[in-house]
Amino acid sequence: MPKGQPSVVPDDGLTTRQRRNRPLVAVHTGDGKGKSTAAFGLALRAWNQGWPIGVFQFVKSAKWKVGEERALRVLGASGEGGTVAWHKMGEGWSWVQRDPTSNEEAAREGWEQVKRDLAAETHRLYVLDEFAYPLRWGWVDTAEVVEVLRQRPGTQHVVITGRNAPSELIDAADLVTEMGKVRHPMDDGQKGQRGIEW
Amino acid sequence: MPKGQPSVVPDDGLTTRQRRNRPLVAVHTGDGKGKSTAAFGLALRAWNQGWPIGVFQFVKSAKWKVGEERALRVLGASGEGGTVAWHKMGEGWSWVQRDPTSNEEAAREGWEQVKRDLAAETHRLYVLDEFAYPLRWGWVDTAEVVEVLRQRPGTQHVVITGRNAPSELIDAADLVTEMGKVRHPMDDGQKGQRGIEW
């Protein structure tokens, strides 16, 4: 239950209003559940504000997010809130004509489109789902990502999910949550189930 | 990126199918962001499966969840997935005729309705948002909640959110995630902003 009260008042030359509307970089990391789920939950708030939302799924198999995808597509098409553009690496990015030769190349092509969209201020919320992995693996350069995020124009919020987010990204983020696993049914031999895991 | 592979195969007399469809109690706790957000993200998956969803908000002021509420109401009314029943303590529970004399009484009335719905198998997913607080404060008896959850019929999943969930509840849960705060803009004096905090 957030109280909305800051614990300190900063001396940064910004008005409360400017500070309030400062665009955020959020990172959801850790080995527990809820990293992506919370990012898509955040998208519900953005949708309610009427914001254009861009989702980029940096995973080869997108079977785990079918519920979120369908729900956000229905919401985006409802005309009652913001729009939703949903991009999946697993099915090939829509803007790429030929098949990428590797997941590494595909991840880079995803990031190049994110850069173009940020420069054009296409969306107001970006969900870069599982983007921590290509960063961790060095497929996309974290220093470049941090610099692009730092320089992005306008009011564009960016949420990045995935285990083991690089420390340079965490240092550059405004909001970082670590989802820690306390207990998970798979530890006891239970397999994932529909409606819960996807 | 869950792999769907259990780390051990249990010797519990259940088939894989029975085990797979075992109803879950999930707890999202900790002092970080994303506890409720991830619960509502989970509701998107349930909605996509066509499940009836019951949300019970155990908070006096419900201003923080307006985006999620509107999104889930639009989804529930779309006819393309499950139904959504959204109950708010802050505005008085719809089934209560007179105003409760205290938040404690209101929390108890909420729990009584959850018990009735569980007994009647009204929903397939229950989001008991911020329910950890009335448990922590002793307004609702945790031992009774654990017993009711253990005895609930059918296939009803229950997600409970809130800081400082009692250890008896955590012990009884199948899936527990601790959302830990690594960094939050309010630490630096930033106030909550629309589209992000609500």
Coordinates of C-alpha atoms in Angstrom, one line a residue:
Chain A
M1 CA 0.0 0.0 0.0
P2 CA 2.2 2.9 -1.3
K3 CA 1.5 6.1 0.6
G4 CA 2.7 8.3 -2.2
Q5 CA 5.0 10.2 0.2
P6 CA 8.6 10.6 -0.7
S7 CA 11.1 9.9 2.2
V8 CA 13.3 12.9 1.2
V9 CA 12.7 16.0 -0.9
P10 CA 15.5 16.2 -3.5
D11 CA 17.4 19.3 -4.4
D12 CA 17.5 18.7 -8.2
G13 CA 16.0 21.9 -9.5
L14 CA 12.9 20.1 -10.7
T15 CA 9.3 21.0 -9.8
T16 CA 7.2 18.4 -8.1
R17 CA 5.2 18.1 -11.3
Q18 CA 8.3 17.6 -13.4
R19 CA 9.7 15.1 -11.0
R20 CA 6.4 13.3 -10.8
N21 CA 6.2 12.8 -14.6
R22 CA 9.9 11.8 -15.0
P23 CA 10.0 8.8 -17.3
L24 CA 11.2 5.7 -15.6
V25 CA 13.4 2.7 -16.4
A26 CA 12.2 -0.2 -14.3
V27 CA 13.9 -3.6 -14.0
H28 CA 12.2 -6.8 -12.8
T29 CA 14.8 -9.4 -12.0
G30 CA 15.5 -12.3 -9.7
D31 CA 14.8 -16.1 -9.9
G32 CA 11.2 -15.9 -8.6
K33 CA 7.9 -15.7 -10.4
G34 CA 6.2 -12.5 -11.4
K35 CA 8.8 -10.6 -13.3
S36 CA 6.9 -10.6 -16.6
T37 CA 3.5 -10.9 -15.0
A38 CA 4.1 -7.6 -13.0
A39 CA 5.3 -5.9 -16.2
F40 CA 2.1 -6.9 -18.0
G41 CA 0.1 -5.8 -15.0
L42 CA 1.8 -2.4 -15.3
A43 CA 0.7 -2.3 -18.9
L44 CA -2.9 -2.5 -17.6
R45 CA -2.3 0.8 -15.8
A46 CA -0.7 2.4 -18.9
W47 CA -3.6 1.1 -21.1
N48 CA -6.1 2.8 -18.6
Q49 CA -4.2 6.1 -19.1
G50 CA -4.7 5.8 -22.9
W51 CA -1.0 5.4 -23.5
P52 CA 0.4 3.6 -26.6
I53 CA 2.2 0.4 -25.4
G54 CA 4.9 -1.5 -27.2
V55 CA 5.7 -5.0 -26.1
F56 CA 8.9 -6.7 -27.3
Q57 CA 9.2 -10.4 -26.3
F58 CA 12.9 -11.4 -26.5
V59 CA 12.2 -15.1 -26.2
K60 CA 12.4 -17.8 -28.9
S61 CA 9.3 -19.6 -27.7
A62 CA 6.5 -17.3 -26.8
K63 CA 4.1 -20.0 -25.5
W64 CA 4.3 -18.7 -22.0
K65 CA 2.7 -15.3 -22.5
V66 CA -0.3 -16.3 -24.6
G67 CA -2.8 -15.1 -21.9
E68 CA -1.2 -11.7 -21.5
E69 CA -0.9 -11.3 -25.2
R70 CA -4.5 -12.1 -25.9
A71 CA -5.8 -9.9 -23.1
L72 CA -3.6 -6.9 -24.1
R73 CA -4.6 -7.3 -27.7
V74 CA -8.3 -7.3 -26.8
L75 CA -7.8 -4.3 -24.6
G76 CA -5.8 -2.5 -27.3
A77 CA -8.5 -3.1 -29.8
S78 CA -11.3 -2.1 -27.5
G79 CA -11.0 1.6 -28.1
E80 CA -11.4 2.2 -24.4
G81 CA -7.7 2.8 -23.5
G82 CA -4.3 2.9 -25.1
T83 CA -3.1 0.9 -28.1
V84 CA -1.0 -2.2 -27.9
A85 CA 1.7 -3.2 -30.4
W86 CA 2.9 -6.7 -29.6
H87 CA 6.2 -7.9 -31.2
K88 CA 7.5 -11.5 -30.9
M89 CA 11.0 -12.6 -31.5
G90 CA 9.9 -16.2 -31.6
E91 CA 7.8 -15.8 -34.7
G92 CA 10.2 -13.4 -36.3
W93 CA 9.9 -9.7 -35.9
S94 CA 7.3 -8.2 -38.2
W95 CA 9.7 -5.6 -39.6
V96 CA 12.3 -8.2 -40.6
Q97 CA 11.9 -9.6 -44.1
R98 CA 14.3 -12.6 -43.9
D99 CA 14.7 -15.1 -41.1
P100 CA 17.6 -14.2 -38.8
T101 CA 20.5 -16.6 -38.9
S102 CA 20.6 -16.9 -35.1
N103 CA 18.9 -15.9 -31.9
E104 CA 21.7 -13.5 -31.3
E105 CA 21.0 -11.7 -34.6
A106 CA 17.2 -11.8 -33.8
A107 CA 17.8 -10.2 -30.4
R108 CA 19.9 -7.5 -32.0
E109 CA 17.2 -6.8 -34.6
G110 CA 14.7 -6.4 -31.8
W111 CA 16.9 -3.9 -30.0
E112 CA 17.4 -1.9 -33.2
Q113 CA 13.6 -1.6 -33.5
V114 CA 13.3 -0.5 -29.9
K115 CA 15.9 2.2 -30.6
R116 CA 14.0 3.4 -33.7
D117 CA 10.7 3.5 -31.7
L118 CA 12.3 5.4 -28.8
A119 CA 13.8 7.9 -31.2
A120 CA 10.4 8.4 -32.8
E121 CA 8.6 8.4 -29.5
T122 CA 6.3 5.7 -30.8
H123 CA 5.1 4.4 -27.4
R124 CA 4.8 5.7 -23.9
L125 CA 5.4 2.3 -22.2
Y126 CA 7.8 -0.3 -23.5
V127 CA 7.8 -3.8 -22.1
L128 CA 11.1 -5.4 -23.1
D129 CA 10.2 -8.9 -21.9
E130 CA 13.1 -11.2 -21.1
F131 CA 15.5 -8.6 -22.5
A132 CA 17.9 -9.2 -19.6
Y133 CA 19.0 -12.5 -21.2
P134 CA 20.5 -11.1 -24.5
L135 CA 22.1 -8.4 -22.3
R136 CA 23.6 -11.0 -20.0
W137 CA 24.8 -13.1 -22.9
G138 CA 26.4 -10.2 -24.5
W139 CA 24.3 -10.4 -27.6
V140 CA 23.2 -6.8 -27.1
D141 CA 25.7 -4.3 -25.5
T142 CA 24.5 -3.2 -22.1
A143 CA 26.5 0.0 -22.2
E144 CA 24.8 1.0 -25.4
V145 CA 21.4 0.2 -24.0
V146 CA 22.1 2.3 -20.9
E147 CA 23.2 5.2 -23.1
V148 CA 20.2 5.0 -25.4
L149 CA 17.8 4.8 -22.4
R150 CA 19.5 7.8 -20.8
Q151 CA 19.2 9.9 -23.9
R152 CA 15.7 8.9 -24.9
P153 CA 13.4 11.9 -25.6
G154 CA 10.1 12.8 -24.2
T155 CA 8.2 10.8 -21.6
Q156 CA 8.8 7.1 -22.4
H157 CA 8.7 4.5 -19.6
V158 CA 10.7 1.3 -20.2
V159 CA 10.3 -2.0 -18.2
I160 CA 12.9 -4.7 -18.7
T161 CA 12.4 -8.2 -17.3
G162 CA 14.6 -11.3 -16.9
R163 CA 16.9 -13.1 -14.5
N164 CA 20.4 -11.8 -13.8
A165 CA 20.0 -8.4 -15.2
P166 CA 23.5 -6.9 -15.7
S167 CA 24.6 -4.6 -12.8
E168 CA 25.2 -1.7 -15.2
L169 CA 21.5 -1.8 -16.2
I170 CA 20.4 -2.1 -12.5
D171 CA 22.6 0.9 -11.7
A172 CA 21.0 2.9 -14.5
A173 CA 17.4 2.0 -13.5
D174 CA 15.0 4.2 -11.5
L175 CA 13.0 1.3 -10.1
V176 CA 14.4 -2.2 -9.5
T177 CA 12.5 -5.1 -8.0
E178 CA 14.0 -8.5 -7.3
M179 CA 11.5 -11.3 -7.4
G180 CA 12.8 -13.9 -5.1
K181 CA 11.6 -17.5 -5.1
V182 CA 10.5 -18.6 -1.6
R183 CA 8.7 -21.7 -2.8
H184 CA 7.6 -23.0 -6.2
P185 CA 5.4 -26.1 -6.9
M186 CA 8.0 -27.3 -9.5
D187 CA 10.4 -27.9 -6.6
D188 CA 7.9 -30.5 -5.4
G189 CA 7.6 -32.1 -8.8
Q190 CA 4.6 -30.3 -10.1
K191 CA 4.6 -29.3 -13.7
G192 CA 3.5 -26.0 -15.0
Q193 CA -0.2 -25.6 -15.6
R194 CA -2.4 -23.6 -17.9
G195 CA -3.9 -20.5 -16.4
I196 CA -1.0 -20.2 -14.0
E197 CA 2.2 -20.5 -15.9
W198 CA 0.8 -19.4 -19.2
Chain B
M1 CA 11.8 -18.5 -18.8
P2 CA 10.3 -21.5 -17.0
K3 CA 11.3 -24.8 -18.6
G4 CA 8.3 -26.7 -17.3
Q5 CA 10.5 -29.4 -16.0
P6 CA 10.1 -30.4 -12.4
S7 CA 13.4 -30.9 -10.5
V8 CA 12.1 -34.1 -8.8
V9 CA 9.3 -36.5 -9.5
P10 CA 7.2 -36.9 -6.3
D11 CA 6.0 -40.1 -4.8
D12 CA 2.5 -38.8 -3.9
G13 CA 0.2 -41.3 -5.7
L14 CA -1.0 -38.7 -8.1
T15 CA -0.8 -38.9 -11.9
T16 CA 1.0 -36.2 -13.7
R17 CA -2.3 -34.8 -14.9
Q18 CA -3.7 -34.7 -11.4
R19 CA -0.6 -33.1 -10.1
R20 CA -0.5 -30.6 -13.0
N21 CA -4.1 -29.4 -12.3
R22 CA -3.7 -29.2 -8.5
P23 CA -5.2 -26.0 -7.4
L24 CA -2.7 -23.5 -6.0
V25 CA -2.4 -21.1 -3.2
A26 CA 0.1 -18.4 -4.1
V27 CA 1.4 -15.6 -1.9
H28 CA 3.1 -12.4 -3.2
T29 CA 4.8 -10.7 -0.3
G30 CA 7.9 -8.5 0.4
D31 CA 8.4 -4.8 0.5
G32 CA 9.0 -4.3 -3.2
K33 CA 6.8 -3.4 -6.1
G34 CA 4.8 -5.9 -8.1
K35 CA 2.9 -8.0 -5.6
S36 CA -0.6 -6.9 -6.7
T37 CA 0.6 -6.1 -10.2
A38 CA 1.8 -9.7 -10.7
A39 CA -1.5 -11.0 -9.2
F40 CA -3.5 -9.0 -11.8
G41 CA -1.1 -10.2 -14.5
L42 CA -2.0 -13.7 -13.4
A43 CA -5.6 -12.8 -13.8
L44 CA -5.0 -12.1 -17.5
R45 CA -3.9 -15.8 -17.9
A46 CA -7.0 -17.0 -16.1
W47 CA -9.2 -14.7 -18.2
N48 CA -7.6 -16.2 -21.3
Q49 CA -8.6 -19.7 -20.1
G50 CA -12.2 -18.6 -19.7
W51 CA -12.1 -18.9 -16.0
P52 CA -14.5 -17.0 -13.7
I53 CA -12.3 -14.6 -11.6
G54 CA -13.1 -13.0 -8.3
V55 CA -11.1 -10.0 -7.1
F56 CA -11.4 -8.9 -3.4
Q57 CA -9.6 -5.7 -2.6
F58 CA -8.9 -5.6 1.1
V59 CA -7.9 -2.0 1.1
K60 CA -9.8 1.1 2.4
S61 CA -8.6 3.3 -0.5
A62 CA -8.8 1.6 -3.8
K63 CA -7.4 4.4 -5.8
W64 CA -4.2 2.5 -6.6
K65 CA -5.8 -0.2 -8.6
V66 CA -8.0 1.8 -11.0
G67 CA -6.1 0.8 -14.1
E68 CA -6.2 -2.9 -13.3
E69 CA -9.9 -2.7 -12.4
R70 CA -10.9 -1.0 -15.5
A71 CA -8.9 -3.3 -17.7
L72 CA -10.2 -6.5 -16.1
R73 CA -13.8 -5.2 -16.2
V74 CA -13.4 -4.5 -19.9
L75 CA -11.9 -8.0 -20.4
G76 CA -14.6 -9.6 -18.3
A77 CA -17.4 -7.9 -20.3
S78 CA -15.8 -8.6 -23.7
G79 CA -17.2 -12.1 -23.9
E80 CA -13.8 -13.4 -25.2
G81 CA -12.6 -14.9 -22.0
G82 CA -13.6 -15.5 -18.4
T83 CA -15.9 -13.3 -16.3
V84 CA -14.6 -10.9 -13.7
A85 CA -16.3 -10.0 -10.4
W86 CA -14.6 -7.1 -8.7
H87 CA -15.3 -6.4 -5.0
K88 CA -13.9 -3.4 -3.1
M89 CA -13.8 -3.0 0.6
G90 CA -13.1 0.7 0.2
E91 CA -16.5 1.4 -1.2
G92 CA -18.3 -1.1 1.0
W93 CA -18.8 -4.7 -0.1
S94 CA -21.8 -5.0 -2.5
W95 CA -23.3 -7.8 -0.4
V96 CA -23.3 -5.8 2.8
Q97 CA -26.4 -3.6 3.5
R98 CA -25.2 -1.4 6.2
D99 CA -21.8 0.4 6.6
P100 CA -19.4 -1.6 8.7
T101 CA -18.4 0.1 11.9
S102 CA -14.7 -0.4 11.4
N103 CA -12.1 -1.6 8.9
E104 CA -11.7 -4.7 11.0
E105 CA -15.3 -5.5 10.6
A106 CA -15.2 -4.8 6.9
A107 CA -12.2 -7.1 6.5
R108 CA -14.0 -9.9 8.3
E109 CA -17.1 -9.4 6.1
G110 CA -14.9 -9.7 3.0
W111 CA -13.4 -12.9 4.3
E112 CA -16.9 -14.4 5.0
Q113 CA -17.8 -13.8 1.4
V114 CA -14.6 -15.4 0.2
K115 CA -15.5 -18.4 2.3
R116 CA -19.0 -18.6 0.8
D117 CA -17.7 -18.3 -2.7
L118 CA -15.1 -21.0 -2.1
A119 CA -17.7 -23.3 -0.7
A120 CA -20.0 -22.7 -3.7
E121 CA -17.0 -22.9 -6.2
T122 CA -18.1 -19.5 -7.6
H123 CA -14.7 -18.6 -9.1
R124 CA -11.7 -20.5 -10.4
L125 CA -9.2 -17.7 -9.6
Y126 CA -9.4 -15.6 -6.5
V127 CA -7.3 -12.5 -6.1
L128 CA -7.3 -11.5 -2.4
D129 CA -5.5 -8.3 -2.8
E130 CA -3.7 -6.8 0.3
F131 CA -5.3 -9.6 2.3
A132 CA -2.0 -10.1 4.2
Y133 CA -2.7 -6.9 6.2
P134 CA -5.9 -8.0 8.0
L135 CA -4.2 -11.3 8.6
R136 CA -1.0 -9.6 10.0
W137 CA -3.1 -7.3 12.2
G138 CA -5.2 -10.3 13.6
W139 CA -8.5 -9.0 12.1
V140 CA -9.0 -12.3 10.3
D141 CA -7.6 -15.5 11.9
T142 CA -4.8 -16.9 9.8
A143 CA -5.3 -20.4 11.2
E144 CA -8.9 -20.3 10.0
V145 CA -7.9 -19.0 6.6
V146 CA -5.3 -21.8 6.2
E147 CA -7.8 -24.4 7.2
V148 CA -10.5 -23.1 4.8
L149 CA -8.0 -23.0 1.9
R150 CA -6.8 -26.5 2.7
Q151 CA -10.4 -27.8 2.6
R152 CA -11.6 -25.9 -0.4
P153 CA -13.4 -28.0 -3.0
G154 CA -12.7 -28.4 -6.7
T155 CA -10.1 -26.5 -8.6
Q156 CA -9.9 -23.0 -7.2
H157 CA -6.7 -21.1 -7.3
V158 CA -6.1 -18.4 -4.7
V159 CA -3.6 -15.6 -4.8
I160 CA -3.0 -13.5 -1.7
T161 CA -0.9 -10.3 -1.8
G162 CA 0.6 -7.9 0.8
R163 CA 3.7 -7.2 2.9
N164 CA 4.5 -9.3 5.9
A165 CA 2.4 -12.3 5.1
P166 CA 2.1 -14.4 8.3
S167 CA 4.5 -17.4 8.3
E168 CA 1.6 -19.9 8.8
L169 CA 0.1 -18.7 5.5
I170 CA 3.5 -18.9 3.8
D171 CA 4.0 -22.4 5.1
A172 CA 0.6 -23.4 3.7
A173 CA 1.1 -21.9 0.3
D174 CA 2.2 -23.7 -2.8
L175 CA 3.9 -20.8 -4.5
V176 CA 5.5 -18.0 -2.6
T177 CA 7.3 -15.0 -4.2
E178 CA 9.0 -12.3 -2.2
M179 CA 9.1 -9.0 -4.1
G180 CA 12.2 -7.3 -2.7
K181 CA 12.9 -3.6 -3.2
V182 CA 16.2 -2.9 -4.7
R183 CA 15.6 0.7 -5.7
H184 CA 12.4 2.8 -5.8
P185 CA 12.1 6.4 -7.1
M186 CA 10.3 7.4 -3.9
D187 CA 13.6 6.9 -2.1
D188 CA 15.0 9.7 -4.2
G189 CA 12.0 12.0 -3.5
Q190 CA 9.9 11.2 -6.5
K191 CA 6.2 11.0 -5.9
G192 CA 4.0 8.3 -7.4
Q193 CA 2.8 8.9 -10.9
R194 CA -0.2 7.9 -12.9
G195 CA 0.2 5.0 -15.3
I196 CA 3.0 3.7 -13.0
E197 CA 1.7 3.6 -9.5
W198 CA -2.0 3.4 -10.4

